[in-house]
């Protein structure tokens, strides 16, 4: 979806594939994602799991490529069952933190990054690995503020 738009507008575009993020909300609405894996194979953080399983490159990119403003879209390939909308949004926290920490995006605040649409999902097909695909397109302050105002009803 964003790839064609980025090409048309001659903007930077990146696509990232992440392992399916854990969905473990607690009563405060924050996710407890610190540990991933099984006791038998050792617990590790989601970042460690993602790097170890070959999904993520632990290297940082050069600062000149960091996007100050960005528009994103997210597509979940879900295992076994469809997730509630609020869980999909919450499950994007660690992947977006990863993109910020590795300097793909400068900041993950609503003033700098905004989704072009709500996250989409479909069930994994036979033998397909559950995953999250995030598309990121370079943007500007005016576009991000316009999208935010349109979805939230505020400026």
mmCIF file of C-alpha atoms in Angstrom:
data_model
loop_
_atom_site.group_PDB
_atom_site.id
_atom_site.type_symbol
_atom_site.label_atom_id
_atom_site.label_comp_id
_atom_site.label_asym_id
_atom_site.label_seq_id
_atom_site.Cartn_x
_atom_site.Cartn_y
_atom_site.Cartn_z
ATOM 1 C CA UNK A 1 0.000 0.000 0.000
ATOM 2 C CA UNK A 2 2.641 2.545 1.000
ATOM 3 C CA UNK A 3 5.259 1.250 -1.433
ATOM 4 C CA UNK A 4 3.384 2.496 -4.485
ATOM 5 C CA UNK A 5 2.620 5.836 -2.826
ATOM 6 C CA UNK A 6 6.282 6.321 -1.844
ATOM 7 C CA UNK A 7 7.397 5.549 -5.390
ATOM 8 C CA UNK A 8 4.827 7.956 -6.811
ATOM 9 C CA UNK A 9 5.912 10.739 -4.415
ATOM 10 C CA UNK A 10 9.639 9.875 -4.722
ATOM 11 C CA UNK A 11 10.071 9.283 -0.966
ATOM 12 C CA UNK A 12 12.132 6.936 1.156
ATOM 13 C CA UNK A 13 10.350 3.658 1.896
ATOM 14 C CA UNK A 14 11.283 0.754 4.160
ATOM 15 C CA UNK A 15 9.567 -2.543 4.912
ATOM 16 C CA UNK A 16 10.318 -4.525 8.067
ATOM 17 C CA UNK A 17 9.248 -8.057 8.942
ATOM 18 C CA UNK A 18 9.114 -8.944 12.640
ATOM 19 C CA UNK A 19 8.288 -12.175 14.460
ATOM 20 C CA UNK A 20 4.709 -12.123 15.702
ATOM 21 C CA UNK A 21 4.798 -9.973 18.859
ATOM 22 C CA UNK A 22 3.534 -11.407 22.152
ATOM 23 C CA UNK A 23 0.057 -10.393 23.285
ATOM 24 C CA UNK A 24 0.140 -10.272 27.071
ATOM 25 C CA UNK A 25 -1.708 -7.246 28.404
ATOM 26 C CA UNK A 26 -2.103 -6.678 32.119
ATOM 27 C CA UNK A 27 -4.777 -4.811 34.096
ATOM 28 C CA UNK A 28 -3.111 -1.418 33.493
ATOM 29 C CA UNK A 29 -3.264 -1.878 29.750
ATOM 30 C CA UNK A 30 0.503 -2.129 29.369
ATOM 31 C CA UNK A 31 2.013 -5.261 27.903
ATOM 32 C CA UNK A 32 4.439 -7.475 29.778
ATOM 33 C CA UNK A 33 6.760 -8.423 26.937
ATOM 34 C CA UNK A 34 10.022 -8.704 28.813
ATOM 35 C CA UNK A 35 10.347 -12.468 28.462
ATOM 36 C CA UNK A 36 9.833 -14.532 25.330
ATOM 37 C CA UNK A 37 10.442 -18.210 24.707
ATOM 38 C CA UNK A 38 10.071 -21.156 27.014
ATOM 39 C CA UNK A 39 11.628 -22.039 30.348
ATOM 40 C CA UNK A 40 13.209 -25.093 28.725
ATOM 41 C CA UNK A 41 14.986 -23.033 26.053
ATOM 42 C CA UNK A 42 15.637 -19.991 28.217
ATOM 43 C CA UNK A 43 13.733 -16.761 28.491
ATOM 44 C CA UNK A 44 14.866 -13.752 26.487
ATOM 45 C CA UNK A 45 13.549 -10.332 25.549
ATOM 46 C CA UNK A 46 11.493 -9.935 22.384
ATOM 47 C CA UNK A 47 14.401 -8.027 20.780
ATOM 48 C CA UNK A 48 16.853 -10.823 21.619
ATOM 49 C CA UNK A 49 14.424 -13.424 20.266
ATOM 50 C CA UNK A 50 13.873 -11.441 17.067
ATOM 51 C CA UNK A 51 17.607 -10.978 16.458
ATOM 52 C CA UNK A 52 18.446 -14.594 17.328
ATOM 53 C CA UNK A 53 15.752 -15.924 15.006
ATOM 54 C CA UNK A 54 17.166 -13.866 12.124
ATOM 55 C CA UNK A 55 14.334 -11.356 11.760
ATOM 56 C CA UNK A 56 16.213 -8.267 12.883
ATOM 57 C CA UNK A 57 19.627 -6.851 12.124
ATOM 58 C CA UNK A 58 21.118 -5.479 15.369
ATOM 59 C CA UNK A 59 23.135 -2.832 13.485
ATOM 60 C CA UNK A 60 22.144 0.809 13.507
ATOM 61 C CA UNK A 61 21.809 2.752 10.287
ATOM 62 C CA UNK A 62 23.582 6.044 9.656
ATOM 63 C CA UNK A 63 21.835 9.122 11.024
ATOM 64 C CA UNK A 64 21.389 10.672 7.570
ATOM 65 C CA UNK A 65 18.823 7.940 6.793
ATOM 66 C CA UNK A 66 16.744 8.486 9.946
ATOM 67 C CA UNK A 67 13.202 9.600 9.147
ATOM 68 C CA UNK A 68 12.092 12.619 11.182
ATOM 69 C CA UNK A 69 8.452 12.286 10.107
ATOM 70 C CA UNK A 70 6.932 9.044 8.865
ATOM 71 C CA UNK A 71 3.672 7.433 7.876
ATOM 72 C CA UNK A 72 3.345 3.734 8.682
ATOM 73 C CA UNK A 73 1.101 0.801 7.925
ATOM 74 C CA UNK A 74 1.025 -2.515 9.785
ATOM 75 C CA UNK A 75 -0.102 -5.939 8.586
ATOM 76 C CA UNK A 76 -0.358 -8.875 11.000
ATOM 77 C CA UNK A 77 -0.282 -12.521 9.916
ATOM 78 C CA UNK A 78 -1.927 -14.002 13.023
ATOM 79 C CA UNK A 79 -1.587 -17.564 14.316
ATOM 80 C CA UNK A 80 -4.748 -19.542 15.130
ATOM 81 C CA UNK A 81 -7.148 -16.663 15.885
ATOM 82 C CA UNK A 82 -7.859 -13.055 15.062
ATOM 83 C CA UNK A 83 -6.821 -10.484 17.656
ATOM 84 C CA UNK A 84 -8.928 -7.620 18.993
ATOM 85 C CA UNK A 85 -8.171 -4.248 17.453
ATOM 86 C CA UNK A 86 -6.782 -2.741 20.672
ATOM 87 C CA UNK A 87 -4.406 -5.704 21.055
ATOM 88 C CA UNK A 88 -3.076 -5.197 17.522
ATOM 89 C CA UNK A 89 -2.258 -1.583 18.281
ATOM 90 C CA UNK A 90 -0.590 -2.508 21.605
ATOM 91 C CA UNK A 91 1.440 -5.251 19.903
ATOM 92 C CA UNK A 92 3.152 -2.613 17.747
ATOM 93 C CA UNK A 93 4.946 -1.054 20.739
ATOM 94 C CA UNK A 94 8.130 -3.138 20.724
ATOM 95 C CA UNK A 95 8.578 -3.175 16.934
ATOM 96 C CA UNK A 96 8.212 0.635 16.834
ATOM 97 C CA UNK A 97 10.600 0.964 19.787
ATOM 98 C CA UNK A 98 13.064 -1.197 17.854
ATOM 99 C CA UNK A 99 12.807 1.084 14.795
ATOM 100 C CA UNK A 100 13.388 4.128 17.023
ATOM 101 C CA UNK A 101 16.315 2.547 18.887
ATOM 102 C CA UNK A 102 17.988 1.556 15.609
ATOM 103 C CA UNK A 103 17.384 5.092 14.281
ATOM 104 C CA UNK A 104 15.140 4.165 11.366
ATOM 105 C CA UNK A 105 12.672 6.700 12.805
ATOM 106 C CA UNK A 106 13.665 9.642 14.987
ATOM 107 C CA UNK A 107 10.786 9.348 17.434
ATOM 108 C CA UNK A 108 7.672 7.202 17.854
ATOM 109 C CA UNK A 109 5.461 9.975 19.229
ATOM 110 C CA UNK A 110 2.208 10.952 17.515
ATOM 111 C CA UNK A 111 3.822 14.244 16.510
ATOM 112 C CA UNK A 112 6.378 12.425 14.342
ATOM 113 C CA UNK A 113 4.835 9.152 13.178
ATOM 114 C CA UNK A 114 1.270 8.188 12.336
ATOM 115 C CA UNK A 115 -0.474 5.199 10.731
ATOM 116 C CA UNK A 116 -2.115 5.727 7.357
ATOM 117 C CA UNK A 117 -4.820 3.270 8.462
ATOM 118 C CA UNK A 118 -5.604 0.924 11.323
ATOM 119 C CA UNK A 119 -3.544 -2.309 11.457
ATOM 120 C CA UNK A 120 -4.839 -5.122 9.258
ATOM 121 C CA UNK A 121 -4.682 -8.853 9.975
ATOM 122 C CA UNK A 122 -5.321 -12.221 8.454
ATOM 123 C CA UNK A 123 -4.823 -15.754 9.688
ATOM 124 C CA UNK A 124 -1.633 -17.566 8.719
ATOM 125 C CA UNK A 125 -2.093 -20.061 5.905
ATOM 126 C CA UNK A 126 -0.784 -23.650 6.018
ATOM 127 C CA UNK A 127 2.875 -23.605 7.033
ATOM 128 C CA UNK A 128 3.137 -19.810 6.997
ATOM 129 C CA UNK A 129 4.959 -18.208 9.917
ATOM 130 C CA UNK A 130 3.014 -15.689 12.001
ATOM 131 C CA UNK A 131 4.601 -12.248 11.633
ATOM 132 C CA UNK A 132 4.145 -8.501 11.591
ATOM 133 C CA UNK A 133 5.047 -6.471 8.510
ATOM 134 C CA UNK A 134 5.499 -2.736 9.033
ATOM 135 C CA UNK A 135 5.857 -0.358 6.106
ATOM 136 C CA UNK A 136 7.429 3.040 6.740
ATOM 137 C CA UNK A 137 7.314 5.963 4.319
ATOM 138 C CA UNK A 138 9.084 9.295 4.664
ATOM 139 C CA UNK A 139 6.672 12.131 5.391
ATOM 140 C CA UNK A 140 6.582 15.716 6.649
ATOM 141 C CA UNK A 141 5.115 17.576 9.605
ATOM 142 C CA UNK A 142 2.056 18.832 7.707
ATOM 143 C CA UNK A 143 1.049 15.351 6.491
ATOM 144 C CA UNK A 144 1.490 13.697 9.889
ATOM 145 C CA UNK A 145 -0.498 16.451 11.630
ATOM 146 C CA UNK A 146 -3.236 16.193 8.973
ATOM 147 C CA UNK A 147 -3.550 12.401 9.395
ATOM 148 C CA UNK A 148 -3.578 12.742 13.174
ATOM 149 C CA UNK A 149 -6.269 15.445 13.081
ATOM 150 C CA UNK A 150 -8.355 13.388 10.648
ATOM 151 C CA UNK A 151 -8.284 10.235 12.790
ATOM 152 C CA UNK A 152 -8.446 11.888 16.207
ATOM 153 C CA UNK A 153 -10.574 14.897 15.413
ATOM 154 C CA UNK A 154 -7.957 17.227 16.955
ATOM 155 C CA UNK A 155 -4.895 19.189 15.896
#
